[in-house]
């Protein structure tokens, strides 16, 4: 792989780690709103934690999609003289990123359709 492409990917991954930091903060805040809702049954707290959860899952889905695209690109640029181990590793990366994408999509759909906090799906 070209060193320029690798450096650009690392720069993007650095940004993704910063985004994950904000996801953690959002998840903690969401848990706080959900906890308050369970104690008080205040519907505004329920709306807040549901919106936060949907936002978190949406951002995570976009990140997972990015990794699918990157891994797909790696598969398409494989050289014919690549070793079996290189081919296997690249395809394993694509399969794992696809599974994360599917899991993220299911978690997002589950959160959107979740009627209340009693049917919690938890964060991955």
mmCIF file of N, CA and C in Angstrom:
data_model
loop_
_atom_site.group_PDB
_atom_site.id
_atom_site.type_symbol
_atom_site.label_atom_id
_atom_site.label_comp_id
_atom_site.label_asym_id
_atom_site.label_seq_id
_atom_site.Cartn_x
_atom_site.Cartn_y
_atom_site.Cartn_z
ATOM 1 N N UNK A 1 0.858 -1.182 0.000
ATOM 2 C CA UNK A 1 0.000 0.000 0.000
ATOM 3 C C UNK A 1 0.896 1.235 0.000
ATOM 4 N N UNK A 2 0.472 2.222 -0.711
ATOM 5 C CA UNK A 2 1.179 3.487 -0.804
ATOM 6 C C UNK A 2 1.253 4.148 0.581
ATOM 7 N N UNK A 3 2.424 4.675 0.913
ATOM 8 C CA UNK A 3 2.604 5.294 2.235
ATOM 9 C C UNK A 3 1.697 6.510 2.423
ATOM 10 N N UNK A 4 1.430 7.258 1.349
ATOM 11 C CA UNK A 4 0.531 8.411 1.437
ATOM 12 C C UNK A 4 -0.888 7.996 1.796
ATOM 13 N N UNK A 5 -1.345 6.893 1.208
ATOM 14 C CA UNK A 5 -2.687 6.386 1.509
ATOM 15 C C UNK A 5 -2.748 5.905 2.957
ATOM 16 N N UNK A 6 -1.701 5.204 3.373
ATOM 17 C CA UNK A 6 -1.664 4.700 4.748
ATOM 18 C C UNK A 6 -1.657 5.850 5.757
ATOM 19 N N UNK A 7 -0.884 6.898 5.481
ATOM 20 C CA UNK A 7 -0.843 8.056 6.385
ATOM 21 C C UNK A 7 -2.193 8.763 6.442
ATOM 22 N N UNK A 8 -2.880 8.863 5.293
ATOM 23 C CA UNK A 8 -4.201 9.494 5.267
ATOM 24 C C UNK A 8 -5.206 8.659 6.071
ATOM 25 N N UNK A 9 -5.120 7.345 5.946
ATOM 26 C CA UNK A 9 -6.018 6.478 6.718
ATOM 27 C C UNK A 9 -5.757 6.624 8.212
ATOM 28 N N UNK A 10 -4.493 6.718 8.602
ATOM 29 C CA UNK A 10 -4.174 6.899 10.019
ATOM 30 C C UNK A 10 -4.706 8.229 10.542
ATOM 31 N N UNK A 11 -4.645 9.255 9.706
ATOM 32 C CA UNK A 11 -5.180 10.563 10.106
ATOM 33 C C UNK A 11 -6.697 10.470 10.310
ATOM 34 N N UNK A 12 -7.366 9.751 9.411
ATOM 35 C CA UNK A 12 -8.812 9.562 9.544
ATOM 36 C C UNK A 12 -9.134 8.734 10.785
ATOM 37 N N UNK A 13 -8.338 7.705 11.043
ATOM 38 C CA UNK A 13 -8.563 6.883 12.231
ATOM 39 C C UNK A 13 -8.343 7.675 13.517
ATOM 40 N N UNK A 14 -7.403 8.611 13.504
ATOM 41 C CA UNK A 14 -7.227 9.494 14.667
ATOM 42 C C UNK A 14 -8.507 10.282 14.934
ATOM 43 N N UNK A 15 -9.121 10.793 13.865
ATOM 44 C CA UNK A 15 -10.377 11.528 13.996
ATOM 45 C C UNK A 15 -11.476 10.611 14.536
ATOM 46 N N UNK A 16 -11.500 9.374 14.062
ATOM 47 C CA UNK A 16 -12.511 8.423 14.533
ATOM 48 C C UNK A 16 -12.349 8.161 16.027
ATOM 49 N N UNK A 17 -11.109 8.084 16.517
ATOM 50 C CA UNK A 17 -10.897 7.896 17.958
ATOM 51 C C UNK A 17 -11.421 9.082 18.757
ATOM 52 N N UNK A 18 -11.279 10.274 18.222
ATOM 53 C CA UNK A 18 -11.826 11.459 18.894
ATOM 54 C C UNK A 18 -13.356 11.368 18.915
ATOM 55 N N UNK A 19 -13.932 10.926 17.799
ATOM 56 C CA UNK A 19 -15.388 10.761 17.731
ATOM 57 C C UNK A 19 -15.848 9.724 18.754
ATOM 58 N N UNK A 20 -15.097 8.626 18.883
ATOM 59 C CA UNK A 20 -15.436 7.613 19.891
ATOM 60 C C UNK A 20 -15.421 8.205 21.295
ATOM 61 N N UNK A 21 -14.511 9.123 21.559
ATOM 62 C CA UNK A 21 -14.468 9.797 22.862
ATOM 63 C C UNK A 21 -15.802 10.500 23.125
ATOM 64 N N UNK A 22 -16.321 11.199 22.108
ATOM 65 C CA UNK A 22 -17.600 11.883 22.274
ATOM 66 C C UNK A 22 -18.763 10.889 22.351
ATOM 67 N N UNK A 23 -18.627 9.749 21.681
ATOM 68 C CA UNK A 23 -19.646 8.704 21.790
ATOM 69 C C UNK A 23 -19.723 8.209 23.233
ATOM 70 N N UNK A 24 -18.582 8.018 23.868
ATOM 71 C CA UNK A 24 -18.560 7.575 25.266
ATOM 72 C C UNK A 24 -19.247 8.607 26.158
ATOM 73 N N UNK A 25 -18.933 9.874 25.951
ATOM 74 C CA UNK A 25 -19.572 10.936 26.739
ATOM 75 C C UNK A 25 -21.083 10.932 26.505
ATOM 76 N N UNK A 26 -21.497 10.798 25.240
ATOM 77 C CA UNK A 26 -22.916 10.748 24.913
ATOM 78 C C UNK A 26 -23.608 9.550 25.540
ATOM 79 N N UNK A 27 -22.925 8.402 25.560
ATOM 80 C CA UNK A 27 -23.513 7.199 26.149
ATOM 81 C C UNK A 27 -23.677 7.357 27.663
ATOM 82 N N UNK A 28 -22.694 7.960 28.307
ATOM 83 C CA UNK A 28 -22.808 8.206 29.751
ATOM 84 C C UNK A 28 -23.940 9.181 30.055
ATOM 85 N N UNK A 29 -24.060 10.214 29.243
ATOM 86 C CA UNK A 29 -25.137 11.186 29.413
ATOM 87 C C UNK A 29 -26.493 10.519 29.175
ATOM 88 N N UNK A 30 -26.569 9.681 28.132
ATOM 89 C CA UNK A 30 -27.803 8.962 27.842
ATOM 90 C C UNK A 30 -28.204 8.064 29.015
ATOM 91 N N UNK A 31 -27.233 7.360 29.575
ATOM 92 C CA UNK A 31 -27.527 6.509 30.736
ATOM 93 C C UNK A 31 -28.042 7.330 31.913
ATOM 94 N N UNK A 32 -27.498 8.523 32.081
ATOM 95 C CA UNK A 32 -27.962 9.397 33.160
ATOM 96 C C UNK A 32 -29.417 9.808 32.931
ATOM 97 N N UNK A 33 -29.749 10.187 31.694
ATOM 98 C CA UNK A 33 -31.147 10.547 31.402
ATOM 99 C C UNK A 33 -32.071 9.347 31.591
ATOM 100 N N UNK A 34 -31.600 8.171 31.165
ATOM 101 C CA UNK A 34 -32.432 6.975 31.322
ATOM 102 C C UNK A 34 -32.626 6.648 32.800
ATOM 103 N N UNK A 35 -31.574 6.778 33.584
ATOM 104 C CA UNK A 35 -31.670 6.538 35.030
ATOM 105 C C UNK A 35 -32.682 7.503 35.649
ATOM 106 N N UNK A 36 -32.596 8.791 35.283
ATOM 107 C CA UNK A 36 -33.550 9.783 35.801
ATOM 108 C C UNK A 36 -34.966 9.451 35.373
ATOM 109 N N UNK A 37 -35.121 8.966 34.129
ATOM 110 C CA UNK A 37 -36.455 8.599 33.666
ATOM 111 C C UNK A 37 -37.015 7.439 34.501
ATOM 112 N N UNK A 38 -36.174 6.465 34.787
ATOM 113 C CA UNK A 38 -36.643 5.310 35.561
ATOM 114 C C UNK A 38 -37.076 5.702 36.972
ATOM 115 N N UNK A 39 -36.428 6.705 37.541
ATOM 116 C CA UNK A 39 -36.809 7.182 38.876
ATOM 117 C C UNK A 39 -38.043 8.084 38.838
ATOM 118 N N UNK A 40 -38.108 8.972 37.833
ATOM 119 C CA UNK A 40 -39.142 10.007 37.834
ATOM 120 C C UNK A 40 -40.257 9.794 36.811
ATOM 121 N N UNK A 41 -40.028 8.965 35.804
ATOM 122 C CA UNK A 41 -40.964 8.761 34.693
ATOM 123 C C UNK A 41 -41.270 10.070 33.957
ATOM 124 N N UNK A 42 -40.293 10.956 33.935
ATOM 125 C CA UNK A 42 -40.396 12.216 33.207
ATOM 126 C C UNK A 42 -40.160 11.930 31.727
ATOM 127 N N UNK A 43 -41.174 12.213 30.899
ATOM 128 C CA UNK A 43 -41.086 11.860 29.474
ATOM 129 C C UNK A 43 -40.008 12.660 28.730
ATOM 130 N N UNK A 44 -39.643 13.836 29.235
ATOM 131 C CA UNK A 44 -38.581 14.602 28.546
ATOM 132 C C UNK A 44 -37.232 13.893 28.685
ATOM 133 N N UNK A 45 -37.010 13.234 29.821
ATOM 134 C CA UNK A 45 -35.781 12.450 29.982
ATOM 135 C C UNK A 45 -35.765 11.263 29.025
ATOM 136 N N UNK A 46 -36.933 10.645 28.834
ATOM 137 C CA UNK A 46 -37.021 9.517 27.909
ATOM 138 C C UNK A 46 -36.697 9.977 26.482
ATOM 139 N N UNK A 47 -37.239 11.111 26.075
ATOM 140 C CA UNK A 47 -36.965 11.636 24.735
ATOM 141 C C UNK A 47 -35.486 11.959 24.569
ATOM 142 N N UNK A 48 -34.883 12.534 25.610
ATOM 143 C CA UNK A 48 -33.467 12.908 25.524
ATOM 144 C C UNK A 48 -32.576 11.680 25.356
ATOM 145 N N UNK A 49 -32.815 10.641 26.173
ATOM 146 C CA UNK A 49 -31.921 9.489 26.049
ATOM 147 C C UNK A 49 -32.177 8.722 24.760
ATOM 148 N N UNK A 50 -33.403 8.739 24.264
ATOM 149 C CA UNK A 50 -33.687 8.064 22.995
ATOM 150 C C UNK A 50 -33.017 8.792 21.835
ATOM 151 N N UNK A 51 -33.087 10.114 21.828
ATOM 152 C CA UNK A 51 -32.425 10.899 20.769
ATOM 153 C C UNK A 51 -30.909 10.713 20.840
ATOM 154 N N UNK A 52 -30.365 10.730 22.041
ATOM 155 C CA UNK A 52 -28.920 10.505 22.192
ATOM 156 C C UNK A 52 -28.522 9.123 21.684
ATOM 157 N N UNK A 53 -29.290 8.098 22.037
ATOM 158 C CA UNK A 53 -28.967 6.749 21.595
ATOM 159 C C UNK A 53 -29.044 6.617 20.074
ATOM 160 N N UNK A 54 -30.062 7.187 19.472
ATOM 161 C CA UNK A 54 -30.196 7.124 18.010
ATOM 162 C C UNK A 54 -29.040 7.858 17.352
ATOM 163 N N UNK A 55 -28.658 8.991 17.903
ATOM 164 C CA UNK A 55 -27.521 9.742 17.357
ATOM 165 C C UNK A 55 -26.234 8.934 17.465
ATOM 166 N N UNK A 56 -26.018 8.330 18.617
ATOM 167 C CA UNK A 56 -24.806 7.527 18.835
ATOM 168 C C UNK A 56 -24.759 6.366 17.848
ATOM 169 N N UNK A 57 -25.867 5.639 17.717
ATOM 170 C CA UNK A 57 -25.889 4.504 16.790
ATOM 171 C C UNK A 57 -25.732 4.956 15.340
ATOM 172 N N UNK A 58 -26.267 6.119 15.000
ATOM 173 C CA UNK A 58 -26.119 6.632 13.633
ATOM 174 C C UNK A 58 -24.663 6.972 13.335
ATOM 175 N N UNK A 59 -24.000 7.624 14.267
ATOM 176 C CA UNK A 59 -22.586 7.962 14.087
ATOM 177 C C UNK A 59 -21.745 6.692 14.002
ATOM 178 N N UNK A 60 -22.032 5.727 14.867
ATOM 179 C CA UNK A 60 -21.298 4.455 14.836
ATOM 180 C C UNK A 60 -21.528 3.745 13.505
ATOM 181 N N UNK A 61 -22.741 3.787 12.988
ATOM 182 C CA UNK A 61 -23.039 3.161 11.696
ATOM 183 C C UNK A 61 -22.213 3.791 10.583
ATOM 184 N N UNK A 62 -22.084 5.108 10.596
ATOM 185 C CA UNK A 62 -21.280 5.798 9.578
ATOM 186 C C UNK A 62 -19.811 5.392 9.695
ATOM 187 N N UNK A 63 -19.330 5.263 10.918
ATOM 188 C CA UNK A 63 -17.942 4.820 11.122
ATOM 189 C C UNK A 63 -17.767 3.397 10.591
ATOM 190 N N UNK A 64 -18.713 2.514 10.894
ATOM 191 C CA UNK A 64 -18.629 1.140 10.402
ATOM 192 C C UNK A 64 -18.674 1.113 8.879
ATOM 193 N N UNK A 65 -19.501 1.973 8.290
ATOM 194 C CA UNK A 65 -19.578 2.050 6.832
ATOM 195 C C UNK A 65 -18.238 2.482 6.241
ATOM 196 N N UNK A 66 -17.578 3.432 6.878
ATOM 197 C CA UNK A 66 -16.253 3.872 6.433
ATOM 198 C C UNK A 66 -15.288 2.684 6.388
ATOM 199 N N UNK A 67 -15.284 1.879 7.438
ATOM 200 C CA UNK A 67 -14.373 0.732 7.483
ATOM 201 C C UNK A 67 -14.728 -0.326 6.436
ATOM 202 N N UNK A 68 -16.016 -0.496 6.141
ATOM 203 C CA UNK A 68 -16.402 -1.413 5.064
ATOM 204 C C UNK A 68 -15.837 -0.908 3.740
ATOM 205 N N UNK A 69 -15.984 0.379 3.480
ATOM 206 C CA UNK A 69 -15.487 0.941 2.218
ATOM 207 C C UNK A 69 -13.969 0.820 2.114
ATOM 208 N N UNK A 70 -13.269 1.071 3.199
ATOM 209 C CA UNK A 70 -11.806 0.959 3.210
ATOM 210 C C UNK A 70 -11.387 -0.490 2.958
ATOM 211 N N UNK A 71 -12.034 -1.427 3.630
ATOM 212 C CA UNK A 71 -11.692 -2.832 3.443
ATOM 213 C C UNK A 71 -12.076 -3.337 2.059
ATOM 214 N N UNK A 72 -13.173 -2.845 1.518
ATOM 215 C CA UNK A 72 -13.558 -3.210 0.151
ATOM 216 C C UNK A 72 -12.518 -2.683 -0.845
ATOM 217 N N UNK A 73 -12.058 -1.469 -0.616
ATOM 218 C CA UNK A 73 -11.013 -0.900 -1.474
ATOM 219 C C UNK A 73 -9.747 -1.762 -1.419
ATOM 220 N N UNK A 74 -9.404 -2.234 -0.235
ATOM 221 C CA UNK A 74 -8.238 -3.114 -0.091
ATOM 222 C C UNK A 74 -8.408 -4.405 -0.897
ATOM 223 N N UNK A 75 -9.624 -4.945 -0.915
ATOM 224 C CA UNK A 75 -9.880 -6.159 -1.688
ATOM 225 C C UNK A 75 -9.728 -5.874 -3.181
ATOM 226 N N UNK A 76 -10.231 -4.736 -3.632
ATOM 227 C CA UNK A 76 -10.190 -4.441 -5.064
ATOM 228 C C UNK A 76 -8.789 -4.126 -5.573
ATOM 229 N N UNK A 77 -7.885 -3.689 -4.710
ATOM 230 C CA UNK A 77 -6.527 -3.363 -5.170
ATOM 231 C C UNK A 77 -5.527 -4.489 -4.906
ATOM 232 N N UNK A 78 -6.028 -5.652 -4.483
ATOM 233 C CA UNK A 78 -5.136 -6.789 -4.289
ATOM 234 C C UNK A 78 -4.430 -7.116 -5.612
ATOM 235 N N UNK A 79 -3.172 -7.361 -5.527
ATOM 236 C CA UNK A 79 -2.408 -7.718 -6.716
ATOM 237 C C UNK A 79 -2.553 -9.212 -6.982
ATOM 238 N N UNK A 80 -2.414 -9.578 -8.223
ATOM 239 C CA UNK A 80 -2.533 -10.993 -8.593
ATOM 240 C C UNK A 80 -1.448 -11.844 -7.944
ATOM 241 N N UNK A 81 -0.317 -11.226 -7.616
ATOM 242 C CA UNK A 81 0.776 -11.984 -7.020
ATOM 243 C C UNK A 81 0.749 -11.945 -5.484
ATOM 244 N N UNK A 82 -0.379 -11.529 -4.915
ATOM 245 C CA UNK A 82 -0.506 -11.485 -3.453
ATOM 246 C C UNK A 82 -0.493 -12.915 -2.910
ATOM 247 N N UNK A 83 0.074 -13.043 -1.739
ATOM 248 C CA UNK A 83 0.121 -14.369 -1.116
ATOM 249 C C UNK A 83 -1.259 -14.755 -0.600
ATOM 250 N N UNK A 84 -1.432 -16.037 -0.358
ATOM 251 C CA UNK A 84 -2.711 -16.517 0.182
ATOM 252 C C UNK A 84 -3.007 -15.874 1.531
ATOM 253 N N UNK A 85 -1.953 -15.682 2.316
ATOM 254 C CA UNK A 85 -2.129 -15.069 3.634
ATOM 255 C C UNK A 85 -2.618 -13.624 3.499
ATOM 256 N N UNK A 86 -2.051 -12.857 2.554
ATOM 257 C CA UNK A 86 -2.492 -11.473 2.328
ATOM 258 C C UNK A 86 -3.949 -11.436 1.867
ATOM 259 N N UNK A 87 -4.293 -12.321 0.940
ATOM 260 C CA UNK A 87 -5.665 -12.383 0.432
ATOM 261 C C UNK A 87 -6.623 -12.734 1.567
ATOM 262 N N UNK A 88 -6.247 -13.717 2.374
ATOM 263 C CA UNK A 88 -7.091 -14.133 3.500
ATOM 264 C C UNK A 88 -7.274 -12.985 4.492
ATOM 265 N N UNK A 89 -6.200 -12.314 4.845
ATOM 266 C CA UNK A 89 -6.286 -11.210 5.814
ATOM 267 C C UNK A 89 -7.162 -10.075 5.310
ATOM 268 N N UNK A 90 -7.039 -9.733 4.040
ATOM 269 C CA UNK A 90 -7.842 -8.643 3.487
ATOM 270 C C UNK A 90 -9.325 -9.026 3.478
ATOM 271 N N UNK A 91 -9.617 -10.261 3.112
ATOM 272 C CA UNK A 91 -11.015 -10.700 3.092
ATOM 273 C C UNK A 91 -11.588 -10.833 4.502
ATOM 274 N N UNK A 92 -10.778 -11.271 5.450
ATOM 275 C CA UNK A 92 -11.238 -11.331 6.844
ATOM 276 C C UNK A 92 -11.562 -9.918 7.346
ATOM 277 N N UNK A 93 -10.731 -8.945 6.993
ATOM 278 C CA UNK A 93 -11.011 -7.557 7.375
ATOM 279 C C UNK A 93 -12.333 -7.070 6.808
ATOM 280 N N UNK A 94 -12.606 -7.411 5.547
ATOM 281 C CA UNK A 94 -13.869 -6.998 4.931
ATOM 282 C C UNK A 94 -15.051 -7.677 5.610
ATOM 283 N N UNK A 95 -14.940 -8.966 5.858
ATOM 284 C CA UNK A 95 -16.042 -9.695 6.502
ATOM 285 C C UNK A 95 -16.311 -9.146 7.900
ATOM 286 N N UNK A 96 -15.254 -8.891 8.662
ATOM 287 C CA UNK A 96 -15.466 -8.375 10.025
ATOM 288 C C UNK A 96 -16.085 -6.983 9.998
ATOM 289 N N UNK A 97 -15.655 -6.137 9.082
ATOM 290 C CA UNK A 97 -16.243 -4.796 9.013
ATOM 291 C C UNK A 97 -17.699 -4.866 8.545
ATOM 292 N N UNK A 98 -18.010 -5.812 7.653
ATOM 293 C CA UNK A 98 -19.410 -5.997 7.240
ATOM 294 C C UNK A 98 -20.278 -6.456 8.407
ATOM 295 N N UNK A 99 -19.741 -7.341 9.235
ATOM 296 C CA UNK A 99 -20.500 -7.806 10.394
ATOM 297 C C UNK A 99 -20.750 -6.675 11.386
ATOM 298 N N UNK A 100 -19.744 -5.817 11.595
ATOM 299 C CA UNK A 100 -19.952 -4.653 12.460
ATOM 300 C C UNK A 100 -21.018 -3.736 11.876
ATOM 301 N N UNK A 101 -20.999 -3.555 10.552
ATOM 302 C CA UNK A 101 -21.995 -2.700 9.896
ATOM 303 C C UNK A 101 -23.394 -3.267 10.088
ATOM 304 N N UNK A 102 -23.544 -4.572 9.898
ATOM 305 C CA UNK A 102 -24.852 -5.210 10.086
ATOM 306 C C UNK A 102 -25.295 -5.078 11.544
ATOM 307 N N UNK A 103 -24.369 -5.334 12.476
ATOM 308 C CA UNK A 103 -24.701 -5.179 13.893
ATOM 309 C C UNK A 103 -25.094 -3.751 14.229
ATOM 310 N N UNK A 104 -24.374 -2.781 13.670
ATOM 311 C CA UNK A 104 -24.704 -1.376 13.899
ATOM 312 C C UNK A 104 -26.061 -1.012 13.334
ATOM 313 N N UNK A 105 -26.375 -1.542 12.148
ATOM 314 C CA UNK A 105 -27.679 -1.275 11.533
ATOM 315 C C UNK A 105 -28.804 -1.867 12.381
ATOM 316 N N UNK A 106 -28.597 -3.095 12.851
ATOM 317 C CA UNK A 106 -29.616 -3.734 13.684
ATOM 318 C C UNK A 106 -29.806 -2.990 15.005
ATOM 319 N N UNK A 107 -28.713 -2.542 15.605
ATOM 320 C CA UNK A 107 -28.815 -1.783 16.856
ATOM 321 C C UNK A 107 -29.554 -0.469 16.632
ATOM 322 N N UNK A 108 -29.279 0.194 15.513
ATOM 323 C CA UNK A 108 -29.961 1.455 15.200
ATOM 324 C C UNK A 108 -31.454 1.229 14.989
ATOM 325 N N UNK A 109 -31.808 0.225 14.212
ATOM 326 C CA UNK A 109 -33.224 -0.081 13.974
ATOM 327 C C UNK A 109 -33.901 -0.472 15.288
ATOM 328 N N UNK A 110 -33.191 -1.263 16.101
ATOM 329 C CA UNK A 110 -33.757 -1.657 17.392
ATOM 330 C C UNK A 110 -34.015 -0.460 18.293
ATOM 331 N N UNK A 111 -33.084 0.486 18.308
ATOM 332 C CA UNK A 111 -33.259 1.682 19.154
ATOM 333 C C UNK A 111 -34.389 2.557 18.629
ATOM 334 N N UNK A 112 -34.491 2.694 17.328
ATOM 335 C CA UNK A 112 -35.570 3.508 16.747
ATOM 336 C C UNK A 112 -36.928 2.914 17.084
ATOM 337 N N UNK A 113 -37.030 1.591 17.058
ATOM 338 C CA UNK A 113 -38.317 0.922 17.274
ATOM 339 C C UNK A 113 -38.573 0.542 18.728
ATOM 340 N N UNK A 114 -37.641 0.822 19.606
ATOM 341 C CA UNK A 114 -37.793 0.475 21.020
ATOM 342 C C UNK A 114 -38.820 1.397 21.662
ATOM 343 N N UNK A 115 -39.884 0.827 22.220
ATOM 344 C CA UNK A 115 -40.930 1.681 22.793
ATOM 345 C C UNK A 115 -40.555 2.339 24.115
ATOM 346 N N UNK A 116 -39.672 1.728 24.911
ATOM 347 C CA UNK A 116 -39.336 2.309 26.205
ATOM 348 C C UNK A 116 -38.081 1.689 26.748
ATOM 349 N N UNK A 117 -37.647 2.157 27.904
ATOM 350 C CA UNK A 117 -36.387 1.682 28.489
ATOM 351 C C UNK A 117 -36.438 0.243 28.985
ATOM 352 N N UNK A 118 -37.609 -0.340 29.067
ATOM 353 C CA UNK A 118 -37.711 -1.716 29.559
ATOM 354 C C UNK A 118 -37.139 -2.721 28.540
ATOM 355 N N UNK A 119 -37.089 -2.346 27.290
ATOM 356 C CA UNK A 119 -36.588 -3.215 26.229
ATOM 357 C C UNK A 119 -35.186 -2.760 25.806
ATOM 358 N N UNK A 120 -34.289 -2.633 26.748
ATOM 359 C CA UNK A 120 -32.949 -2.117 26.499
ATOM 360 C C UNK A 120 -32.133 -3.112 25.682
ATOM 361 N N UNK A 121 -31.394 -2.591 24.662
ATOM 362 C CA UNK A 121 -30.528 -3.467 23.866
ATOM 363 C C UNK A 121 -29.064 -3.293 24.241
ATOM 364 N N UNK A 122 -28.732 -2.253 24.954
ATOM 365 C CA UNK A 122 -27.360 -2.036 25.383
ATOM 366 C C UNK A 122 -26.464 -1.572 24.246
ATOM 367 N N UNK A 123 -25.297 -1.061 24.621
ATOM 368 C CA UNK A 123 -24.342 -0.584 23.638
ATOM 369 C C UNK A 123 -23.297 -1.636 23.368
ATOM 370 N N UNK A 124 -22.832 -1.624 22.143
ATOM 371 C CA UNK A 124 -21.770 -2.557 21.721
ATOM 372 C C UNK A 124 -20.450 -1.889 21.940
#
